[in-house]
Coordinates of C-alpha atoms in Angstrom, one line a residue:
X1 CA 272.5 144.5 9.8
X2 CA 270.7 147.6 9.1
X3 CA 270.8 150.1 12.3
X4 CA 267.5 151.5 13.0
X5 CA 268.8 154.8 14.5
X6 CA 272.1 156.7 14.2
X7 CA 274.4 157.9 17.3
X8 CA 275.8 161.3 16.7
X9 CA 278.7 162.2 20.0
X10 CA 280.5 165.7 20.6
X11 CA 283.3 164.3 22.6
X12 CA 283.8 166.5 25.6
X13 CA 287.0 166.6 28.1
X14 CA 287.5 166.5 31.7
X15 CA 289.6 168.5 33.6
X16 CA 290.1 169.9 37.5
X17 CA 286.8 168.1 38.4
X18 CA 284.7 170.5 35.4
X19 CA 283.8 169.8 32.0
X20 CA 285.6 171.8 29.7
X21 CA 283.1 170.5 27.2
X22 CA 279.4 169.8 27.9
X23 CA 279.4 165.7 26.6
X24 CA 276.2 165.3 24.6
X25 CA 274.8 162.7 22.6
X26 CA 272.2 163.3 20.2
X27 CA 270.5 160.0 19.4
X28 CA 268.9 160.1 15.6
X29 CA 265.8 158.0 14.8
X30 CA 263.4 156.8 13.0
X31 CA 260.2 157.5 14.6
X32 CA 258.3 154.6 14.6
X33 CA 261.3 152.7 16.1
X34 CA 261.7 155.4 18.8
X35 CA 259.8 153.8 21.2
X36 CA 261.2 150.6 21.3
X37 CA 264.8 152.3 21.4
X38 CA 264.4 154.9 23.7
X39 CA 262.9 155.8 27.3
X40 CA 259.4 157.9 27.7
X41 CA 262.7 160.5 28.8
X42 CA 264.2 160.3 25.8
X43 CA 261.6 159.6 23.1
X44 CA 261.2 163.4 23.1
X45 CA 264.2 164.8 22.7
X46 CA 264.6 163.2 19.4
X47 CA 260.9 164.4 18.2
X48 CA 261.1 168.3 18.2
X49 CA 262.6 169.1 21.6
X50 CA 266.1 170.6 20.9
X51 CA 267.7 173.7 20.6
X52 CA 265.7 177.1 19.4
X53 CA 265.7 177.7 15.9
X54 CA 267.9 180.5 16.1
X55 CA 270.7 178.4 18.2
X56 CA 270.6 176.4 15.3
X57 CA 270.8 179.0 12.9
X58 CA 274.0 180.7 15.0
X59 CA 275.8 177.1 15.1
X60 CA 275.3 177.0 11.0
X61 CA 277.2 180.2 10.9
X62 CA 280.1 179.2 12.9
X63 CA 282.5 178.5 10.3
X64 CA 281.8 182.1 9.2
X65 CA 282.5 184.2 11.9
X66 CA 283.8 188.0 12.1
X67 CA 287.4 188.8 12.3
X68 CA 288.8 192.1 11.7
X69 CA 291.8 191.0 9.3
X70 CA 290.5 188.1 7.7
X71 CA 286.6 188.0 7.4
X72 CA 285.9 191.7 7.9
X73 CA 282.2 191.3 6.7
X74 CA 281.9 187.9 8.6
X75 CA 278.7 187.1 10.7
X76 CA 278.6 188.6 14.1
X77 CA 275.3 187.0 16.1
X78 CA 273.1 189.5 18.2
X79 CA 270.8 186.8 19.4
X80 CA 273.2 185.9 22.2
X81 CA 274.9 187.1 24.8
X82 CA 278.5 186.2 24.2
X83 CA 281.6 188.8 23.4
X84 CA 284.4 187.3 21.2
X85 CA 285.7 190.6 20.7
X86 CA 286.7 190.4 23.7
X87 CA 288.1 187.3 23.6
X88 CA 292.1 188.7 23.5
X89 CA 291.7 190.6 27.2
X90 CA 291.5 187.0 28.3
X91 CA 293.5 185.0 26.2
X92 CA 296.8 185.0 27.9
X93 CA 294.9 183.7 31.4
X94 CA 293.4 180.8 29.7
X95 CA 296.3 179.5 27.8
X96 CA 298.5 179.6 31.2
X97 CA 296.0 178.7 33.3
X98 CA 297.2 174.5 34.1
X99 CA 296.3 171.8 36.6
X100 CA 299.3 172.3 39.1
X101 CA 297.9 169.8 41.7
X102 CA 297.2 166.2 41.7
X103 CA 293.8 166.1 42.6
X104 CA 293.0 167.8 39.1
X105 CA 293.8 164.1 37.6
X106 CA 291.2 162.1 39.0
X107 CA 288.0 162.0 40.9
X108 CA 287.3 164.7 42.8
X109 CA 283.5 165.9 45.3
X110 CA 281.1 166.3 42.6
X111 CA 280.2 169.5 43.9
X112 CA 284.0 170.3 42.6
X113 CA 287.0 170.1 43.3
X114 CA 288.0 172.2 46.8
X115 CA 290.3 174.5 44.9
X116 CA 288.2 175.4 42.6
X117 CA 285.1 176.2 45.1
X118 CA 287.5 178.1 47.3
X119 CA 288.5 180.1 43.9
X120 CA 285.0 180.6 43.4
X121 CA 283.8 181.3 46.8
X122 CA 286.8 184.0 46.7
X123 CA 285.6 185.7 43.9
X124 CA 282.7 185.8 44.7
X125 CA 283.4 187.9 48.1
X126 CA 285.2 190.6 46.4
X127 CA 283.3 190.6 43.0
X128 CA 280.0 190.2 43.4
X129 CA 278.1 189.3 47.3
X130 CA 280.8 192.0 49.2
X131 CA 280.7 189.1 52.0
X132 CA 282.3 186.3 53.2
X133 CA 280.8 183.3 50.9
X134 CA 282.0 179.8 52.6
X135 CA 283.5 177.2 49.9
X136 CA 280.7 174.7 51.1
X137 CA 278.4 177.0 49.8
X138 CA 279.6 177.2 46.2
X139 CA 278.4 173.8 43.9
X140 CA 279.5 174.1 40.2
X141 CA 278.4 172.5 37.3
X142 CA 279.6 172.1 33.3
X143 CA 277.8 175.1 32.2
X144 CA 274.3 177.4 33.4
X145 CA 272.3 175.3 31.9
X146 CA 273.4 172.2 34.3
X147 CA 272.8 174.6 36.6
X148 CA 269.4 175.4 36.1
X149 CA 268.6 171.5 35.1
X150 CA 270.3 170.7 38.7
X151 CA 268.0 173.3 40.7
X152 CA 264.6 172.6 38.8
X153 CA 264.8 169.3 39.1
X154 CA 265.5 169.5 43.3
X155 CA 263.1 172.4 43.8
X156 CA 260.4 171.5 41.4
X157 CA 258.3 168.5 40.3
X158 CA 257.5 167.6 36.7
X159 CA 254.0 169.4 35.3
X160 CA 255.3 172.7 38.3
X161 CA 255.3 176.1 36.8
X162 CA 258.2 178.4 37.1
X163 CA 257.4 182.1 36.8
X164 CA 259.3 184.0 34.6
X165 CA 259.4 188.1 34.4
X166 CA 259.3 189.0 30.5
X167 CA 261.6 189.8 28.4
X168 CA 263.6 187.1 29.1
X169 CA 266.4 185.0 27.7
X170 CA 264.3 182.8 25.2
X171 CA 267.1 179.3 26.3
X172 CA 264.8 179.6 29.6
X173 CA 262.0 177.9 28.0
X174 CA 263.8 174.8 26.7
X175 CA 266.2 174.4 29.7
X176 CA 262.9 174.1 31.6
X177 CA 260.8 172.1 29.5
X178 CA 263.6 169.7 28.7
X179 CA 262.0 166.2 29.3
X180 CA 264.5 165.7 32.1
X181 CA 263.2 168.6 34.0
X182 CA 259.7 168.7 33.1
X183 CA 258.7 172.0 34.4
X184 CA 256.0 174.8 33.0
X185 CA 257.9 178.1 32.3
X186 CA 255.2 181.0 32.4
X187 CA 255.5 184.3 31.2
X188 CA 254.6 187.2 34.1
X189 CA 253.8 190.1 31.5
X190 CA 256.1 192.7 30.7
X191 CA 254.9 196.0 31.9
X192 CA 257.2 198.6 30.9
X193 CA 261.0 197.7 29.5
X194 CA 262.2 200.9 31.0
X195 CA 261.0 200.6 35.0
X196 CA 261.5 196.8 34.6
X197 CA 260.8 196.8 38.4
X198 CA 257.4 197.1 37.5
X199 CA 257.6 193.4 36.1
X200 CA 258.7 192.3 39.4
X201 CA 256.3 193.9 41.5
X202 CA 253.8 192.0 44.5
X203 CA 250.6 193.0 42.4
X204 CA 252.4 191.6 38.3
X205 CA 253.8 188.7 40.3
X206 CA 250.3 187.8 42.0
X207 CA 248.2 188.3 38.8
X208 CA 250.7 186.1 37.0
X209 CA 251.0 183.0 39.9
X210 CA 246.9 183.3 39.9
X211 CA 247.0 182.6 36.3
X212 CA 249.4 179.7 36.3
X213 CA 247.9 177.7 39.3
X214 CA 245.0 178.0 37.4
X215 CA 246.5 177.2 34.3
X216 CA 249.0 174.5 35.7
X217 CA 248.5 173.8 39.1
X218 CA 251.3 174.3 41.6
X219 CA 253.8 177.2 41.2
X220 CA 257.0 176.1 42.5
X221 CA 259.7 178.6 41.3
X222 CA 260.5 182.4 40.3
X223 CA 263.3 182.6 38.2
X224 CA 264.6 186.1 37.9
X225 CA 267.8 187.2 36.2
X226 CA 269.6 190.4 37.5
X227 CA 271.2 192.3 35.9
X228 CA 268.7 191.5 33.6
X229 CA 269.0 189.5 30.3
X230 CA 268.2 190.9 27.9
X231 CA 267.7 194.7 28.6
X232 CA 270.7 195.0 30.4
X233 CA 268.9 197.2 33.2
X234 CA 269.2 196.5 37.0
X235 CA 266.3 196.0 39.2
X236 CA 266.2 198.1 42.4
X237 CA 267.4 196.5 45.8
X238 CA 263.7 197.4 47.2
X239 CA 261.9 195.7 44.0
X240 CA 264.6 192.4 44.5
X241 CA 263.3 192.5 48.3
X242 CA 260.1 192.7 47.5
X243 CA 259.8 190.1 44.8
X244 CA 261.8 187.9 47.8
X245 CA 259.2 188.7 50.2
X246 CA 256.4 187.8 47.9
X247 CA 257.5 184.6 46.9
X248 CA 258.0 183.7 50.4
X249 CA 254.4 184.4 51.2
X250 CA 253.7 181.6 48.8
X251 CA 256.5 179.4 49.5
X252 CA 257.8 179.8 46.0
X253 CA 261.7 179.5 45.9
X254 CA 263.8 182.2 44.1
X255 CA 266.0 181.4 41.4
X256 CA 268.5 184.3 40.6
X257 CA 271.0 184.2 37.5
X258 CA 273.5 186.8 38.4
X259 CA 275.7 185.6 35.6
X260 CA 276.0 189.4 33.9
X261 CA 276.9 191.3 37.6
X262 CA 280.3 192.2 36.5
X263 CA 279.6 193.1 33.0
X264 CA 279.6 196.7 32.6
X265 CA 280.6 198.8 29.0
X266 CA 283.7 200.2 28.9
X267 CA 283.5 203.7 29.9
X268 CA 280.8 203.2 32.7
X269 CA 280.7 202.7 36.2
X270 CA 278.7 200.0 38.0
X271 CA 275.5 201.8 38.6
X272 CA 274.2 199.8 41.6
X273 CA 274.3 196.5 41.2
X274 CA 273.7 194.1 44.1
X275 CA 273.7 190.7 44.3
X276 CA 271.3 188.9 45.9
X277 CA 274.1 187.7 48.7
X278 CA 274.4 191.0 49.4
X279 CA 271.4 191.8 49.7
X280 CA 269.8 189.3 51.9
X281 CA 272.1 188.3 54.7
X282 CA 271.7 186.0 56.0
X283 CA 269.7 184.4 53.3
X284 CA 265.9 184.1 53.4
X285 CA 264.6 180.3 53.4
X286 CA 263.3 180.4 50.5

């Protein structure tokens, strides 16, 4: 009658074929029952593996959060890239934004839903590629971190190394070595956080893949994130190109999170961003 481990759930809901909510279910232990409960998969997400410390940290504070009229000196969290201020130029959009067909109440292609994909594909086109994108193109998942958990695990083998340009977003490192993905993530040095196309370059790049076969083994993936998190600066379309060119020279597929390409401060103008769809069409193999 006593339980040996504790379920904890964060009920999610479905809608239009998408998660609203990323479902997740944190299974709590003891650790010498663990293995006799849980898979060699899941064993270690209950023994260490979980979200950075400072996620953490930033979900404790929640409940404490800036506002302007009420909490004035609330918490406002610089350790991640998301703008609540800015939360009221969207509002209205999201609150009137309903399922109007039928096919948003049941099952619809896992890839999502045909509406939504066209949506996407649309936006896309005039946003961010500045060419026709096809709807079969476009998957979608609940979140970017199903994204990147969806594209490791078809690109990449467990124990392969993905290369990873420094500074980057710290999440990379856990989305990556999440027991259900499995794969290496390896720093390729920083060399200068003002020419960040240095970090990209054929000779960084090279020294960096040498290390991690060695290291590793097999180098399966470059993962690059343009504009870049967390600088905010844009690589050059010569220094993307070239970075392409390399990794096809090694058969390495390229990973680009373009997730930031229509974020600019108020009072700028977009100082030359292009996507990767732009750049390369149509798109290299790899």
């Amino acid at each position: 009658t006593t339980p040996s481990w504790r379920g904890y759930a964060v009920v999610g809901m479905l809608a239009s074929g998408a998660a609203l909510t990323l479902v997740r279910l944190l299974v709590v232990c003891k650790r010498s029952k663990a293995a006799g409960i849980l898979s060699v998969r899941g064993a270690p997400l209950v023994q260490g593996h979980g979200p950075p410390g400072y996620i953490m940290q930033h979900i404790m504070r929640l409940g404490a959060t800036y506002c302007p009229e009420t909490r004035p000196d609330g918490y406002i969290c610089l350790a991640i890239s998301e703008n609540r201020l800015a939360f009221p130029l969207f509002r209205d959009a999201l609150v009137n934004s309903r399922p109007e067909h039928i096919s948003s109440t049941g099952y619809d292609n896992p890839r999502g839903g045909m509406r939504f994909r066209t949506a996407i594909a649309s936006f896309l086109f005039e946003y961010v590629a500045k060419r026709e994108v096809h709807m079969d193109s476009v998957a979608t998942t609940a979140g970017a971190t199903a994204v990147l958990h969806n594209l490791l695990f078809a690109l990449a083998d467990a124990g392969d190394v993905c290369l990873i340009p420094a500074p980057y977003y710290t999440g990379f490192d856990s989305n990556l070595s999440d027991p259900r993905v499995g794969v290496i993530p390896f720093c390729v040095p920083c060399v200068s956080l003002t020419d960040i196309d240095q970090g990209i370059s054929a000779k960084n790049l090279e020294a960096a893949f040498q290390q991690g076969r060695r290291a590793h083994g097999r180098v399966a993936v470059l993962l690059l994130t343009s504009p870049h998190n967390p600088t905010g600066r844009l690589y050059s379309p010569p220094a993307l190109r070239g970075a392409v060119t390399w990794a096809e020279g090694h058969g390495i597929q390229v990973v680009c999170d373009e997730v930031y390409s229509n974020t600019i401060l108020a009072g700028e103008e977009n100082t030359g961003f292009q996507s990767m769809l732009e750049l390369f069409s149509p798109l290299p193999s790899h």
